Every structure is written in C-alpha cells, then in structure tokens.
Coordinates of C-alpha atoms in Angstrom, one line a residue:
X28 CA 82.2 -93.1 -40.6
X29 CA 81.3 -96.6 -42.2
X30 CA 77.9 -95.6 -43.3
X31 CA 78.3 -92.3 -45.2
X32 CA 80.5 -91.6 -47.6
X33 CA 84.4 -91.7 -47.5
X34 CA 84.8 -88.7 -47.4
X35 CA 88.3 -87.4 -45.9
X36 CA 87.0 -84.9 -43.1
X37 CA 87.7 -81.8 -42.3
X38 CA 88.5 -81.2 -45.9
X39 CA 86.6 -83.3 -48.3
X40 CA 88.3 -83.3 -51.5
X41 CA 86.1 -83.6 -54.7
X42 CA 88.6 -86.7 -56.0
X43 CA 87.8 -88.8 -52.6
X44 CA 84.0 -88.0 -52.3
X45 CA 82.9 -90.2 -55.2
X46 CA 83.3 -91.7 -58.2
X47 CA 80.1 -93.1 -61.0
X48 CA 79.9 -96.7 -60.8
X49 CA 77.1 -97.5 -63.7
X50 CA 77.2 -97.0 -67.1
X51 CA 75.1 -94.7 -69.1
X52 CA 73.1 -95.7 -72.4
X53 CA 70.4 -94.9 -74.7
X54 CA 69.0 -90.9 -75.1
X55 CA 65.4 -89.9 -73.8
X56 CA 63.6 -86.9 -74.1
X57 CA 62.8 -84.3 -71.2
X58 CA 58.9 -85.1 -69.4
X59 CA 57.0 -83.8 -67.2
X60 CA 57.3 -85.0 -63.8
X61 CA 54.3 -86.4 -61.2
X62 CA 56.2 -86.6 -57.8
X63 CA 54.7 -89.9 -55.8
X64 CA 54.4 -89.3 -52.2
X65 CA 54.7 -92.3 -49.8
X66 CA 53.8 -92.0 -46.3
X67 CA 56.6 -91.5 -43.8
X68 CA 56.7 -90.5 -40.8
X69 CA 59.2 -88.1 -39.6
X70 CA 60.7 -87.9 -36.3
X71 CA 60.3 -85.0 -34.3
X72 CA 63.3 -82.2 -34.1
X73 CA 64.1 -83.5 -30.1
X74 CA 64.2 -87.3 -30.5
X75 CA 66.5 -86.1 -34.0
X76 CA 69.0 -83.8 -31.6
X77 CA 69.1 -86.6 -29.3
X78 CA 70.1 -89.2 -31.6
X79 CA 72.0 -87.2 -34.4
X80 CA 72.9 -84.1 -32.6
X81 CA 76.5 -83.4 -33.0
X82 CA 78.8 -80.3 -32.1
X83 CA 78.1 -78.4 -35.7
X84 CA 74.9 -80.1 -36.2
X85 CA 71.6 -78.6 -34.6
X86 CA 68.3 -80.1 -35.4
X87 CA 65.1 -77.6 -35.0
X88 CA 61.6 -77.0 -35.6
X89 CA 61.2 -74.0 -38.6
X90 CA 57.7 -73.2 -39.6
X91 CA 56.4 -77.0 -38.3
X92 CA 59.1 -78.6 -40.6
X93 CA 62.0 -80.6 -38.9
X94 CA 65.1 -78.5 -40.0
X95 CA 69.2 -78.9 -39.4
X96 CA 71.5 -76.2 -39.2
X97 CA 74.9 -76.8 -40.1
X98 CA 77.8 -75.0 -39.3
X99 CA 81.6 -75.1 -38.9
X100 CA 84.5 -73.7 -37.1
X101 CA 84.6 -70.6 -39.2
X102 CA 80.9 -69.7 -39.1
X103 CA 80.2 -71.2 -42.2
X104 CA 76.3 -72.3 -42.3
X105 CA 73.6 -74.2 -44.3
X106 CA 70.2 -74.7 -43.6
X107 CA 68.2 -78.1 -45.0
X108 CA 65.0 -79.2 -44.9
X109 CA 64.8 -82.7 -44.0
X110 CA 61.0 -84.1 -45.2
X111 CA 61.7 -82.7 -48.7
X112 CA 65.6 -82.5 -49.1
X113 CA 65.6 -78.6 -50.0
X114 CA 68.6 -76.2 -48.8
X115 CA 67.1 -73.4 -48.4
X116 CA 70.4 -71.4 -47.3
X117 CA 74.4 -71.9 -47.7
X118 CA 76.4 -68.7 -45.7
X119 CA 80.2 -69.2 -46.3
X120 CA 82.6 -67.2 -44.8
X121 CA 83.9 -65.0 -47.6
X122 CA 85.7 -61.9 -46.2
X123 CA 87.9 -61.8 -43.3
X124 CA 85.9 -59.3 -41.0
X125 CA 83.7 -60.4 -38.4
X126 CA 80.1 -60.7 -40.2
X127 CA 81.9 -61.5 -43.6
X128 CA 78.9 -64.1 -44.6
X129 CA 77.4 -63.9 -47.9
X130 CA 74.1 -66.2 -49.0
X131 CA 74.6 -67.9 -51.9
X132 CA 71.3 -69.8 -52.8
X133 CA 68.7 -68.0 -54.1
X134 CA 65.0 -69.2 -52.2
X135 CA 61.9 -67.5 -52.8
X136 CA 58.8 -68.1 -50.7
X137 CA 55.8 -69.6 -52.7
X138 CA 53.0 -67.6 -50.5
X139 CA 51.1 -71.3 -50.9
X140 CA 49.9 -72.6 -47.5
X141 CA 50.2 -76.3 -48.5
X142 CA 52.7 -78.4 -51.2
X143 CA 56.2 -76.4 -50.6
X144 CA 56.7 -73.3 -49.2
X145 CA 59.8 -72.4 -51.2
X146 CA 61.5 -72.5 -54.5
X147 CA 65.0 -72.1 -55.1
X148 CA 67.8 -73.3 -52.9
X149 CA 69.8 -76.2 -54.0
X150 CA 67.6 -79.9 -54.2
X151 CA 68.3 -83.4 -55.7
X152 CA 66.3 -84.1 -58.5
X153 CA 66.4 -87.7 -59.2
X154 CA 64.0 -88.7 -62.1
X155 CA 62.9 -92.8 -62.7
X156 CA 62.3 -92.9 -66.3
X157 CA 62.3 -96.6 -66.7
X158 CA 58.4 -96.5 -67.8
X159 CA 55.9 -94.9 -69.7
X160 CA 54.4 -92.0 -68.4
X161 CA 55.0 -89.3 -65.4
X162 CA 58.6 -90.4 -63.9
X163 CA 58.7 -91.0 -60.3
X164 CA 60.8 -89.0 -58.1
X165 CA 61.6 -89.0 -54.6
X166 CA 59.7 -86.9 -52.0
X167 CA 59.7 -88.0 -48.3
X168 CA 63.5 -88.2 -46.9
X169 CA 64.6 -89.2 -43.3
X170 CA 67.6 -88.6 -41.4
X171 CA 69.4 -92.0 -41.5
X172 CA 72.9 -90.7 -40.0
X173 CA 75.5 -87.5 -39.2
X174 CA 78.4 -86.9 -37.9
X175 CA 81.3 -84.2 -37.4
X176 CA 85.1 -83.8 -37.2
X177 CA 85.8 -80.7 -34.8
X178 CA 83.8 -79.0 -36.9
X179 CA 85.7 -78.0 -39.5
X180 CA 83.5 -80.3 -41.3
X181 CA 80.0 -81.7 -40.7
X182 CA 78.0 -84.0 -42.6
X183 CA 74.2 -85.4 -42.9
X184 CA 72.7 -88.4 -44.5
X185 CA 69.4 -88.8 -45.8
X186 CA 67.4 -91.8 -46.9
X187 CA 64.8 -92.6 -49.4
X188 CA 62.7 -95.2 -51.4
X189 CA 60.3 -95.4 -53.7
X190 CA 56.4 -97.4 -52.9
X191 CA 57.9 -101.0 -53.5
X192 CA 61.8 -100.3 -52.0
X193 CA 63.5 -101.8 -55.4
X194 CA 65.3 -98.1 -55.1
X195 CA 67.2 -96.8 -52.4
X196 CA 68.4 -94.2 -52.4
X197 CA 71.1 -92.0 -49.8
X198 CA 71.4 -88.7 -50.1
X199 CA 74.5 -86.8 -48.5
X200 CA 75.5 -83.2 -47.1
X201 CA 78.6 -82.3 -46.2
X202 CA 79.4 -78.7 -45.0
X203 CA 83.5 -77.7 -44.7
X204 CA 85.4 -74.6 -44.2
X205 CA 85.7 -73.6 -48.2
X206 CA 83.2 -75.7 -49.2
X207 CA 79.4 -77.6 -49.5
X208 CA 79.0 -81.1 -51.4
X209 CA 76.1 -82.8 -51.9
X210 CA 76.2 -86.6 -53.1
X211 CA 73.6 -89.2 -54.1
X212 CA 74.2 -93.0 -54.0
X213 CA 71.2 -95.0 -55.3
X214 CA 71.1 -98.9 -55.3
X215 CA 68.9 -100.9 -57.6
X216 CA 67.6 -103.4 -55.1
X217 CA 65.0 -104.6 -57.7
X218 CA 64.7 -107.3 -60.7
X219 CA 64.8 -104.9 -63.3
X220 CA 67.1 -102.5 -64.9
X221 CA 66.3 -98.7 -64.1
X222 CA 67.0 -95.6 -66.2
X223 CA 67.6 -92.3 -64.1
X224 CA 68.0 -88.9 -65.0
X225 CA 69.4 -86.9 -62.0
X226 CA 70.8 -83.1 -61.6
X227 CA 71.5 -81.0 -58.5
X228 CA 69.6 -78.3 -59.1
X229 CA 71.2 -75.1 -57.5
X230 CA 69.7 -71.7 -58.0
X231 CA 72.9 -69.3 -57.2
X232 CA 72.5 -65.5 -56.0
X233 CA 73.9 -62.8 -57.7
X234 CA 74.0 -58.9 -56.9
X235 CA 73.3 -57.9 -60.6
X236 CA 72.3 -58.8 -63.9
X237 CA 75.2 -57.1 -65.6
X238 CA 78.7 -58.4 -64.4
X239 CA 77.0 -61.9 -63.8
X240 CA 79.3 -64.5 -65.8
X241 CA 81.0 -68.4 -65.6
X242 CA 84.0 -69.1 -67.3
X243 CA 85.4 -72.3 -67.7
X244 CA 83.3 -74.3 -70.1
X245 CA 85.4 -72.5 -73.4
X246 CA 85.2 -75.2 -76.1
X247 CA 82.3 -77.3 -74.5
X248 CA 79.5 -78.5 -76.7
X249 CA 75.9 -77.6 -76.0
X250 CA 72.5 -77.3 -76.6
X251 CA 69.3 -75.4 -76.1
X252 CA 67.7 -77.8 -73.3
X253 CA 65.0 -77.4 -70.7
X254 CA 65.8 -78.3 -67.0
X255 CA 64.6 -81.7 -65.5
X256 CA 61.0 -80.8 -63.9
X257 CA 61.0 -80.1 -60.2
X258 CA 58.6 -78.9 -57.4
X259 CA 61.6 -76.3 -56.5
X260 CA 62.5 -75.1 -59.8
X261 CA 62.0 -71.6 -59.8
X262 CA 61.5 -71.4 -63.8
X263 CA 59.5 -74.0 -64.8
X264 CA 60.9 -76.3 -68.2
X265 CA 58.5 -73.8 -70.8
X266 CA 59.5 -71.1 -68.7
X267 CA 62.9 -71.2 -68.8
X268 CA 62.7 -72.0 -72.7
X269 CA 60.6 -69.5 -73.4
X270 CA 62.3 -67.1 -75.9
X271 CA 62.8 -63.3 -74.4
X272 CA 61.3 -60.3 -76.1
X273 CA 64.4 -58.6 -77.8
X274 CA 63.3 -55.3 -76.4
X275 CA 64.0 -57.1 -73.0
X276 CA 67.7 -57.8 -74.3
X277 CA 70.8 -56.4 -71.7
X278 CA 73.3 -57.1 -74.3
X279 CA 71.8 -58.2 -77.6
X280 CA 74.5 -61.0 -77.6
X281 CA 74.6 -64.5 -75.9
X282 CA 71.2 -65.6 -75.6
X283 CA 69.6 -69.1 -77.1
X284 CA 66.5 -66.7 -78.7
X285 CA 68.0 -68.2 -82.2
X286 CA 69.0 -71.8 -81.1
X287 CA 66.2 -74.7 -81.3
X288 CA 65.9 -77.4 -79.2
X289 CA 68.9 -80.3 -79.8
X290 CA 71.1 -78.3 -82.0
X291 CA 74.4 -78.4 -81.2
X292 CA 76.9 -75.5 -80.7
X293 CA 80.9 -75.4 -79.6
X294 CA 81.5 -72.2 -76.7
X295 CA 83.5 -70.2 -77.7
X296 CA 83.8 -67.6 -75.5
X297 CA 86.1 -67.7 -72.4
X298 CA 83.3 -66.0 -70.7
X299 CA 79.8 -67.0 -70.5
X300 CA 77.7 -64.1 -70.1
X301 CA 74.6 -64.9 -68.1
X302 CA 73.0 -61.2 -67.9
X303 CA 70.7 -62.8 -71.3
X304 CA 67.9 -65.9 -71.1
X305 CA 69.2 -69.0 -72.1
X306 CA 68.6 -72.7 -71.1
X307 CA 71.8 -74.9 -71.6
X308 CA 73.0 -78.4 -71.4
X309 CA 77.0 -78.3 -71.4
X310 CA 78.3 -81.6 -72.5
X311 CA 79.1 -84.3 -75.1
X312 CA 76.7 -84.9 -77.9
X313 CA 75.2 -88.3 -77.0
X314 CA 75.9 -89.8 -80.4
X315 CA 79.8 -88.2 -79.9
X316 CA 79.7 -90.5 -76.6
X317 CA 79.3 -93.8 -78.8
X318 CA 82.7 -93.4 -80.3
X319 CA 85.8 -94.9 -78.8
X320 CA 87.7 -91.4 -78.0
X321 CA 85.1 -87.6 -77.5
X322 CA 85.7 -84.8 -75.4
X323 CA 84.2 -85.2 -72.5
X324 CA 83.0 -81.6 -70.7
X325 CA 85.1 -80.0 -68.3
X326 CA 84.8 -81.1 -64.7
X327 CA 84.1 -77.9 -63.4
X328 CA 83.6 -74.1 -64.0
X329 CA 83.9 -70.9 -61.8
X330 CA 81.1 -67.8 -61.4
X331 CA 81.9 -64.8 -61.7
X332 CA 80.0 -61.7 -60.1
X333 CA 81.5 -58.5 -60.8
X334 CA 79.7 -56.7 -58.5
X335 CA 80.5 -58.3 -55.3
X336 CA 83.6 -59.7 -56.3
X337 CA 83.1 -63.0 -55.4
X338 CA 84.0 -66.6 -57.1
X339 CA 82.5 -69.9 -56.4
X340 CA 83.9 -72.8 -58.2
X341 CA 81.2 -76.0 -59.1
X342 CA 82.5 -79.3 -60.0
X343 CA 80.5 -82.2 -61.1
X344 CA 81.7 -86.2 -59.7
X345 CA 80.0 -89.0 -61.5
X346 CA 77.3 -86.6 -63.5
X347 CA 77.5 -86.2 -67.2
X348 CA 76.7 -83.0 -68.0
X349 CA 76.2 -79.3 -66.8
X350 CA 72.9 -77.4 -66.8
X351 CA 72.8 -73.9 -66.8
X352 CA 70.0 -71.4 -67.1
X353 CA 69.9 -67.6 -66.7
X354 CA 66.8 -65.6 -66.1
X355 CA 67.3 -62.7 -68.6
X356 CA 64.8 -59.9 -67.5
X357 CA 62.3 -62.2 -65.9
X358 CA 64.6 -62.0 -62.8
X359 CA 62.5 -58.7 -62.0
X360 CA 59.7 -60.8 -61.5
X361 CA 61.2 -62.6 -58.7
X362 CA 63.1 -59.7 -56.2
X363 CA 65.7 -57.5 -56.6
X364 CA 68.7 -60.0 -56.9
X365 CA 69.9 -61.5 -59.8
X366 CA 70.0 -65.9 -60.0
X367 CA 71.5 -68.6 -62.2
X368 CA 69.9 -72.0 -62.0
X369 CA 72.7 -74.5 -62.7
X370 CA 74.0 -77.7 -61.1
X371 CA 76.2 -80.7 -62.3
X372 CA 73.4 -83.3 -64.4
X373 CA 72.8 -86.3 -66.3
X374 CA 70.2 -85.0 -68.6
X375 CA 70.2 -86.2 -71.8
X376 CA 71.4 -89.9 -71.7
X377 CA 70.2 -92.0 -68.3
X378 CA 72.1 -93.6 -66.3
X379 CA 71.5 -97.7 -66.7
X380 CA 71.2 -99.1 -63.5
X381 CA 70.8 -103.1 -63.5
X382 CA 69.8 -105.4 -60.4
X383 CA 72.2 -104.9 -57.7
X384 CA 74.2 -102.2 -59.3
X385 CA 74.4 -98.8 -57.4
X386 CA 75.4 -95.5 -58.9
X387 CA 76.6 -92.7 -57.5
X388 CA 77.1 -88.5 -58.3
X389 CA 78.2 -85.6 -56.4
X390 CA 78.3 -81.9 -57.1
X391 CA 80.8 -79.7 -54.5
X392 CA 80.8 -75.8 -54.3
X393 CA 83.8 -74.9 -53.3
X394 CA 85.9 -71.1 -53.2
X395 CA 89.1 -69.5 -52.3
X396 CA 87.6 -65.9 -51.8
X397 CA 89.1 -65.7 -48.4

C-alpha cells in the first residue's frame, strides 16, 4: 500500500517495517504530562466499515466508542480504540486446539464515567518536550487508511496533529499470524526543531507472580527510571518508583529498593526476575552514547511465564531504549493476574527532529509458541 508502511504482508518482518531516520541529542529529565485535546470529530463506525472495511478488518460501536477488530486467517485478534489509540486486547493463537487463544494485554477498567475508561493495554505515548512546562501529547486520532492481504495479515493507520499541525503524526497497526507491530512516523512540518520522547507502552499478562521472567538483556546497562507519564499507565511515574515494603518481598533478590534514580548498573543475570518492584530503563548511558564506539542494548528480549508456558519475544525498530517495570505485590491491588509494563522507548535522550525531518519507531511482539 503506498500510504502505510512497507511493510512486506502477510509476514511483516521487524528488518522491513522501519528503520529511525533522526538523530538523537541532549538528555532531559522525566515530567509530568498535561495531554492537550483538540477537537475532532470522529466518523461514525458505518461510514468507517464502508470506507475501510476490509475482509479481517471490522469496524464497530463498543460502549459509544468507534472500535476495530482485527483478525487473521488463524483466529488471531486485536481490539483498538480509535479516538484515543488504546489496544485494549491482542488474542494470538498459541496452542494448536480449537480455542487455543490466550490474552496477552493486561486492561483494567477505571470505573470513571468520563476521561478513559481503561488502563492498561498497549498505547503510544509520544511526549513534545521542546518547551517549558507540561509536554504535549497526542489525544484525538482518526482512521486515515487499512488494508489486508488474505488475511494473514491486516493493518490500520491512524492520524494525528497537534493545535497548530507543525506535527504529524501516523500511527500504524499491523496484525499477522505470529505477530502484532505497532509503528509511529512523525514529520516536523514546522519552523522549529522538536524534541520527542516516545515509548510503546505495553502492559503484558502473566498467570503468576512467581515464574514471571525476561531473558535477553544479560550485560545491558540500566538504571532505576520512572515510565513516561500517560493517561493509560496503570502505575503511575511515583507509583511505580515507589520503594516496596521488604515484608512484601517474593524473593528478597532483584528489586531496585537499593538503586537511586540515574545510577547505573551492568545485568548480570541471564534471567530477569520480574516477581519483585522495580522500574527500569535498559540501554546505553547517555554520556556512553557521545563516544565514537558503546554498546548499544540488545534489540530485543523474550518473556518468560513459567506457569503457562508461554514466550513472546519484543523487539524495538528505531527506539533507543527498553522500559520495564514489574508490579511486585501491588499487582494484588489490581486482579488476580500478574503484569509487566514494558515496551521499546526513547526515554532518556529525545529524539531531535528539525524542520522537514520525520522520524520513525516501531515495536513488534512476535512468538513461535505454536
């Protein structure tokens, strides 16, 4: 398709999807985040299936909010809200039998009657930080185009820009048989240069505390670091810094209760354990990244969940960094399941993005369970 992405349907590899095409600069610390809302106004779910309907690709009404439902040859689903970007659900086909479907995001209902209904699920956060004061963020998308290859793969785009349209920005959704990628493209259309912090924040389900682990990121740096702020963030920033009582420990081992705030470690573990609380940026130190040769952080990582037995894979395209964050015990507080907040990032050193330039990041979820 020429306006979306080139990505090489029905298997999108994470190589072809996209590649960063600004540099990054100068460090900035985390803030809090006002989201600016801009009035839009969103087609209805009919005139959407008319126009964008595809085999693979539905577009309904859920709870007064225009909705798509993808879903492939294999059964494969994901849901996504379209005003606010959210995925509220992502049901691969993991096991061979008939109903072998297992939900991977983690969304929780607020109980709030206005703002957003849910928290969780897998958003964009996409932070301007060019100026002084609360960074603006995007929050009113629309369906700008879609399309499907005997499904076997299916793929949305959204658009977005901010009150004066000096940022524009595309957001893209691709569903495939092993696989979900999500992909942001944002062109500076303005006179000035923009600084942008992004992350695709993705809360993942797992069916216990113990037993939940990532390997992969074995002689990564990283530091003690709060998530970018967001309206679907399950833990807020404090929260998910907030040091656990040690009579709340699973383990005693593996948590950030002793690490401050911009200190750097080396993991050393093949396995990250995620049953403790910690708050995590995996990646180079931003003064390592002014030298002519660093290591730069692995490009992916795999879950583990001992207690279903089940592996997904993330891998970050054009982002800088990893963020993870485990619960600890104040999982309890939020159902019976177990989560990890994580999601490929550029966190801790913006992305420049001068007049004309466009920069792009993708994250894919991918797994060979079956």
């Amino acid at each position: 398709m020429a306006s979306l992405l080139s990505l090489h349907l029905p298997r999108p590899s994470p190589h072809h999807l996209i590649r960063a095409s600004a540099s990054s600069s100068s460090s900035s610390s985390p803030t809090t985040t006002t989201t600016t809302t801009s009035t839009t106004t969103q087609a209805s779910p009919q005139s959407l299936e008319e126009e964008f309907g595809r085999k693979g690709i539905k577009f309904t009404d859920i709870g007064g909010v225009p909705t798509v439902e993808l879903t492939v040859r294999n059964g494969s689903s994901l849901s996504l809200r379209i005003p606010d970007g959210l995925i509220t659900s992502y049901k691969p086909k993991v096991y061979w039998k008939e109903d072998g479907f297992e939900e991977l995001l983690y969304t929780i209902p607020t109980g709030l009657d206005s703002g957003c209904p849910f928290k969780g699920g897998l958003s964009l956060v996409l932070h301007d930080v060019s100026k002084d004061g609360s960074p603006w963020q995007p929050s009113q998308w629309t369906v700008k185009d879609s399309d499907s290859d005997s499904i076997d793969a299916v793929q949305v785009e959204l658009s977005s820009s901010n009150a004066n349209g000096s940022l524009e920005i595309r957001y893209v959704i691709t569903l495939s048989l092993l696989c979900m990628a999500t992909a942001v493209i944002v062109k500076n259309q303005g006179t000035n240069t923009v600084k942008l912090k992004s992350a695709m924040l993705s809360h993942l389900r797992f069916k216990s505390r113990r037993g939940s682990a990532i390997q992969g990121l074995r002689g990564c740096s990283y530091c003690s670091h709060p998530p970018l702020s967001s309206v679907f963030g399950i833990l807020s920033p404090a929260e998910a810094m907030k040091k656990e009582p040690p009579n709340w420990s699973l383990f005693n081992t593996d948590n950030d209760n002793g690490n401050k705030e911009g200190s750097w470690l080396v993991e050393d573990n093949l396995y990250t354990v995620l049953g403790e609380k910690l708050s995590r940026v995996y990646t180079a130190p931003p003064m390592e990244r002014l030298k002519r040769v660093y290591n730069t952080p692995p490009s992916k990582f795999e879950t583990i969940d001992q207690r279903s037995g089940l592996g997904f894979r993330v891998i970050r395209i054009g982002y800088e960094d990893f963020y993870i964050c485990s619960p600890g015990a104040l999982s309890e507080k939020y159902g019976k399941d177990y989560f990890i907040c994580t999601g490929a990032a550029s966190m801790l050193v913006p992305v420049d993005l001068d007049p004309g330039e466009e920069w792009r990041g993708a994250q894919v979820i991918e797994h060979d369970n079956l």
